[in-house]
mmCIF file of C-alpha atoms in Angstrom:
data_model
loop_
_atom_site.group_PDB
_atom_site.id
_atom_site.type_symbol
_atom_site.label_atom_id
_atom_site.label_comp_id
_atom_site.label_asym_id
_atom_site.label_seq_id
_atom_site.Cartn_x
_atom_site.Cartn_y
_atom_site.Cartn_z
ATOM 1 C CA UNK A 1 128.247 181.310 125.373
ATOM 2 C CA UNK A 2 126.410 178.226 124.073
ATOM 3 C CA UNK A 3 129.098 177.683 121.406
ATOM 4 C CA UNK A 4 131.835 177.895 124.066
ATOM 5 C CA UNK A 5 130.065 175.253 126.178
ATOM 6 C CA UNK A 6 129.714 172.943 123.167
ATOM 7 C CA UNK A 7 133.465 173.136 122.604
ATOM 8 C CA UNK A 8 134.337 172.241 126.213
ATOM 9 C CA UNK A 9 135.594 168.748 127.029
ATOM 10 C CA UNK A 10 133.696 166.583 129.506
ATOM 11 C CA UNK A 11 136.238 167.172 132.331
ATOM 12 C CA UNK A 12 135.950 170.925 131.701
ATOM 13 C CA UNK A 13 132.145 170.733 131.915
ATOM 14 C CA UNK A 14 132.350 168.698 135.134
ATOM 15 C CA UNK A 15 134.828 171.099 136.705
ATOM 16 C CA UNK A 16 132.705 174.052 135.668
ATOM 17 C CA UNK A 17 129.814 172.336 137.445
ATOM 18 C CA UNK A 18 131.949 171.785 140.555
ATOM 19 C CA UNK A 19 132.973 175.459 140.572
ATOM 20 C CA UNK A 20 129.262 176.436 140.592
ATOM 21 C CA UNK A 21 128.167 173.755 143.037
ATOM 22 C CA UNK A 22 126.745 173.640 146.544
ATOM 23 C CA UNK A 23 127.638 171.567 149.549
ATOM 24 C CA UNK A 24 124.725 169.486 150.799
ATOM 25 C CA UNK A 25 123.966 171.947 153.594
ATOM 26 C CA UNK A 26 124.193 174.917 151.205
ATOM 27 C CA UNK A 27 121.777 173.153 148.863
ATOM 28 C CA UNK A 28 119.331 172.440 151.682
ATOM 29 C CA UNK A 29 119.437 176.129 152.643
ATOM 30 C CA UNK A 30 118.951 177.187 149.012
ATOM 31 C CA UNK A 31 115.826 175.027 148.647
ATOM 32 C CA UNK A 32 114.465 176.339 151.943
ATOM 33 C CA UNK A 33 115.203 179.996 151.143
ATOM 34 C CA UNK A 34 113.512 179.749 147.733
ATOM 35 C CA UNK A 35 110.413 178.201 149.289
ATOM 36 C CA UNK A 36 110.051 181.318 151.460
ATOM 37 C CA UNK A 37 109.609 183.167 148.135
ATOM 38 C CA UNK A 38 107.245 180.424 146.834
ATOM 39 C CA UNK A 39 109.880 179.261 144.359
ATOM 40 C CA UNK A 40 111.712 176.074 143.500
ATOM 41 C CA UNK A 41 115.221 175.645 142.138
ATOM 42 C CA UNK A 42 115.592 175.458 138.357
ATOM 43 C CA UNK A 43 114.632 177.649 135.438
ATOM 44 C CA UNK A 44 110.960 176.648 135.273
ATOM 45 C CA UNK A 45 108.662 177.984 137.968
ATOM 46 C CA UNK A 46 105.099 176.843 138.670
ATOM 47 C CA UNK A 47 102.746 176.260 141.574
ATOM 48 C CA UNK A 48 103.104 172.500 141.086
ATOM 49 C CA UNK A 49 106.926 172.563 141.168
ATOM 50 C CA UNK A 50 106.870 174.721 144.304
ATOM 51 C CA UNK A 51 104.489 172.230 145.926
ATOM 52 C CA UNK A 52 106.770 169.315 145.034
ATOM 53 C CA UNK A 53 109.760 171.233 146.347
ATOM 54 C CA UNK A 54 107.964 171.876 149.643
ATOM 55 C CA UNK A 55 107.106 168.182 150.033
ATOM 56 C CA UNK A 56 110.698 167.239 149.214
ATOM 57 C CA UNK A 57 112.082 169.733 151.716
ATOM 58 C CA UNK A 58 110.030 168.008 154.424
ATOM 59 C CA UNK A 59 111.189 164.577 153.259
ATOM 60 C CA UNK A 60 114.852 165.601 153.334
ATOM 61 C CA UNK A 61 114.449 167.236 156.735
ATOM 62 C CA UNK A 62 112.924 164.023 158.097
ATOM 63 C CA UNK A 63 115.589 161.805 156.524
ATOM 64 C CA UNK A 64 118.412 164.043 157.765
ATOM 65 C CA UNK A 65 117.174 163.364 161.299
ATOM 66 C CA UNK A 66 116.101 159.718 161.098
ATOM 67 C CA UNK A 67 118.270 158.027 158.459
ATOM 68 C CA UNK A 68 120.481 155.242 159.794
ATOM 69 C CA UNK A 69 123.152 153.519 157.708
ATOM 70 C CA UNK A 70 123.767 149.813 158.314
ATOM 71 C CA UNK A 71 126.988 149.179 160.249
ATOM 72 C CA UNK A 72 128.464 146.929 157.548
ATOM 73 C CA UNK A 73 127.875 149.649 154.939
ATOM 74 C CA UNK A 74 129.381 152.257 157.267
ATOM 75 C CA UNK A 75 132.533 150.196 157.715
ATOM 76 C CA UNK A 76 132.838 149.524 153.984
ATOM 77 C CA UNK A 77 132.574 153.223 153.105
ATOM 78 C CA UNK A 78 134.851 154.393 155.908
ATOM 79 C CA UNK A 79 137.591 151.944 154.928
ATOM 80 C CA UNK A 80 137.340 152.477 151.172
ATOM 81 C CA UNK A 81 140.619 153.747 149.729
ATOM 82 C CA UNK A 82 139.322 156.372 147.330
ATOM 83 C CA UNK A 83 139.665 160.009 146.414
ATOM 84 C CA UNK A 84 136.667 161.182 144.429
ATOM 85 C CA UNK A 85 134.175 163.986 143.978
ATOM 86 C CA UNK A 86 130.537 163.004 143.865
ATOM 87 C CA UNK A 87 128.941 165.457 141.450
ATOM 88 C CA UNK A 88 125.133 165.246 141.667
ATOM 89 C CA UNK A 89 122.938 166.935 139.066
ATOM 90 C CA UNK A 90 119.520 167.647 140.546
ATOM 91 C CA UNK A 91 116.721 170.141 141.310
ATOM 92 C CA UNK A 92 114.634 170.742 144.416
ATOM 93 C CA UNK A 93 111.326 169.599 142.873
ATOM 94 C CA UNK A 94 112.603 166.083 142.093
ATOM 95 C CA UNK A 95 110.980 163.438 144.304
ATOM 96 C CA UNK A 96 113.618 160.751 143.669
ATOM 97 C CA UNK A 97 116.359 163.224 144.626
ATOM 98 C CA UNK A 98 114.646 164.016 147.936
ATOM 99 C CA UNK A 99 115.043 160.369 148.955
ATOM 100 C CA UNK A 100 118.545 159.942 147.513
ATOM 101 C CA UNK A 101 120.427 163.099 148.516
ATOM 102 C CA UNK A 102 120.222 162.594 152.313
ATOM 103 C CA UNK A 103 121.641 159.077 151.829
ATOM 104 C CA UNK A 104 124.430 160.378 149.594
ATOM 105 C CA UNK A 105 125.279 162.981 152.202
ATOM 106 C CA UNK A 106 125.394 160.456 155.069
ATOM 107 C CA UNK A 107 127.613 158.129 153.036
ATOM 108 C CA UNK A 108 129.985 160.900 151.910
ATOM 109 C CA UNK A 109 130.394 161.986 155.528
ATOM 110 C CA UNK A 110 131.787 158.534 156.353
ATOM 111 C CA UNK A 111 134.907 159.058 154.232
ATOM 112 C CA UNK A 112 136.970 162.278 154.129
ATOM 113 C CA UNK A 113 138.056 161.420 150.593
ATOM 114 C CA UNK A 114 134.526 161.656 149.173
ATOM 115 C CA UNK A 115 133.600 165.255 148.333
ATOM 116 C CA UNK A 116 129.867 165.703 147.657
ATOM 117 C CA UNK A 117 128.921 168.552 145.318
ATOM 118 C CA UNK A 118 125.338 169.411 144.325
ATOM 119 C CA UNK A 119 124.923 170.957 140.860
ATOM 120 C CA UNK A 120 121.834 172.539 139.297
ATOM 121 C CA UNK A 121 120.749 170.533 136.270
ATOM 122 C CA UNK A 122 119.049 173.523 134.654
ATOM 123 C CA UNK A 123 122.213 175.640 134.921
ATOM 124 C CA UNK A 124 124.359 172.914 133.345
ATOM 125 C CA UNK A 125 122.476 171.430 130.400
ATOM 126 C CA UNK A 126 125.654 170.675 128.418
ATOM 127 C CA UNK A 127 126.990 168.612 131.316
ATOM 128 C CA UNK A 128 123.622 166.905 131.824
ATOM 129 C CA UNK A 129 123.475 166.019 128.129
ATOM 130 C CA UNK A 130 126.502 163.760 128.622
ATOM 131 C CA UNK A 131 124.631 161.690 131.205
ATOM 132 C CA UNK A 132 121.148 161.147 129.781
ATOM 133 C CA UNK A 133 118.916 158.256 130.835
ATOM 134 C CA UNK A 134 116.974 156.774 127.898
ATOM 135 C CA UNK A 135 117.502 160.075 126.093
ATOM 136 C CA UNK A 136 116.130 162.219 128.932
ATOM 137 C CA UNK A 137 117.669 164.564 131.511
ATOM 138 C CA UNK A 138 116.560 162.358 134.407
ATOM 139 C CA UNK A 139 117.702 163.352 137.896
ATOM 140 C CA UNK A 140 119.282 162.899 140.303
ATOM 141 C CA UNK A 141 122.390 161.838 138.397
ATOM 142 C CA UNK A 142 125.588 161.072 140.295
ATOM 143 C CA UNK A 143 128.940 161.351 138.520
ATOM 144 C CA UNK A 144 131.860 159.732 140.352
ATOM 145 C CA UNK A 145 134.784 161.914 139.289
ATOM 146 C CA UNK A 146 138.503 161.760 140.009
ATOM 147 C CA UNK A 147 139.736 165.375 140.005
ATOM 148 C CA UNK A 148 143.394 164.309 139.719
ATOM 149 C CA UNK A 149 143.088 162.046 136.676
ATOM 150 C CA UNK A 150 140.044 163.970 135.339
ATOM 151 C CA UNK A 151 138.272 160.673 134.745
ATOM 152 C CA UNK A 152 134.640 159.697 135.223
ATOM 153 C CA UNK A 153 134.901 156.488 137.226
ATOM 154 C CA UNK A 154 131.228 155.640 137.406
ATOM 155 C CA UNK A 155 127.684 157.004 137.402
ATOM 156 C CA UNK A 156 124.486 156.280 139.300
ATOM 157 C CA UNK A 157 120.863 157.354 139.086
ATOM 158 C CA UNK A 158 118.265 158.566 138.675
ATOM 159 C CA UNK A 159 116.835 155.836 140.902
ATOM 160 C CA UNK A 160 118.159 152.951 143.009
ATOM 161 C CA UNK A 161 118.242 149.564 141.295
ATOM 162 C CA UNK A 162 115.073 148.127 142.854
ATOM 163 C CA UNK A 163 113.058 151.279 142.077
ATOM 164 C CA UNK A 164 114.424 151.264 138.512
ATOM 165 C CA UNK A 165 113.215 147.692 138.080
ATOM 166 C CA UNK A 166 109.795 148.656 139.466
ATOM 167 C CA UNK A 167 109.559 151.555 137.004
ATOM 168 C CA UNK A 168 110.632 149.457 134.022
ATOM 169 C CA UNK A 169 108.190 146.644 134.816
ATOM 170 C CA UNK A 170 105.304 149.072 135.311
ATOM 171 C CA UNK A 171 106.040 150.903 132.053
ATOM 172 C CA UNK A 172 106.243 147.597 130.188
ATOM 173 C CA UNK A 173 102.846 146.554 131.551
ATOM 174 C CA UNK A 174 100.984 149.904 131.549
ATOM 175 C CA UNK A 175 102.913 152.066 129.068
ATOM 176 C CA UNK A 176 103.495 154.998 131.429
ATOM 177 C CA UNK A 177 103.758 155.908 135.096
ATOM 178 C CA UNK A 178 100.493 157.074 136.661
ATOM 179 C CA UNK A 179 99.723 158.753 140.022
ATOM 180 C CA UNK A 180 98.954 155.354 141.621
ATOM 181 C CA UNK A 181 102.406 154.022 140.762
ATOM 182 C CA UNK A 182 104.115 157.219 141.917
ATOM 183 C CA UNK A 183 102.361 156.863 145.268
ATOM 184 C CA UNK A 184 103.461 153.216 145.500
ATOM 185 C CA UNK A 185 107.036 154.262 144.692
ATOM 186 C CA UNK A 186 107.007 156.796 147.544
ATOM 187 C CA UNK A 187 105.769 154.063 149.892
ATOM 188 C CA UNK A 188 108.619 151.811 148.733
ATOM 189 C CA UNK A 189 111.193 154.567 149.367
ATOM 190 C CA UNK A 190 109.809 155.108 152.866
ATOM 191 C CA UNK A 191 109.948 151.390 153.690
ATOM 192 C CA UNK A 192 113.409 150.860 152.186
ATOM 193 C CA UNK A 193 114.914 153.694 154.284
ATOM 194 C CA UNK A 194 117.847 154.226 151.904
ATOM 195 C CA UNK A 195 119.174 150.651 152.094
ATOM 196 C CA UNK A 196 119.015 149.969 148.354
ATOM 197 C CA UNK A 197 120.687 153.315 147.578
ATOM 198 C CA UNK A 198 123.542 152.596 150.005
ATOM 199 C CA UNK A 199 124.118 149.106 148.585
ATOM 200 C CA UNK A 200 124.095 150.484 145.015
ATOM 201 C CA UNK A 201 126.580 153.225 145.863
ATOM 202 C CA UNK A 202 128.972 150.789 147.473
ATOM 203 C CA UNK A 203 129.158 149.051 144.082
ATOM 204 C CA UNK A 204 129.883 152.248 142.101
ATOM 205 C CA UNK A 205 132.363 153.830 144.534
#
């Protein structure tokens, strides 16, 4: 099976991912159902990952209810002449994804020609390996894909541009991300309320 996957073209890998994907609401239900069994999505299971997944489920639930998209962004997305599938590689334990996915969902809902598909990173390593960040399988990773031309038009992730800059500057100064920075990053996400993500995505659409 591994040899077959290695011989697949990138469009074939993407379309295989789409065929095994979830809608946003299916993904939210999957995360919730697994938590009832004290599990997270993905191949690795641990108490820590389940805890992260539980926190993320609460974050997404809150954002689904409270997230508001700026009117100018709404108009720009609604009027955009496009026909794409947003393929998002992710897992339920990922903190960055918990802040990004509700925004992606709200934006995709603004335009009938944007089809959002959530794909398990751990079930699609060959696909993920085509979209590494600094050599790592960082998530969430958005692939903007045209199903008619079978072309990758753009990518985004794993973090919005401002958060990426924060991470890079902190790593340059301190060498690695520590719990204090991760807490500060969560505070930034909460204050930003998805604005930076929405602005970024308007550029890659």
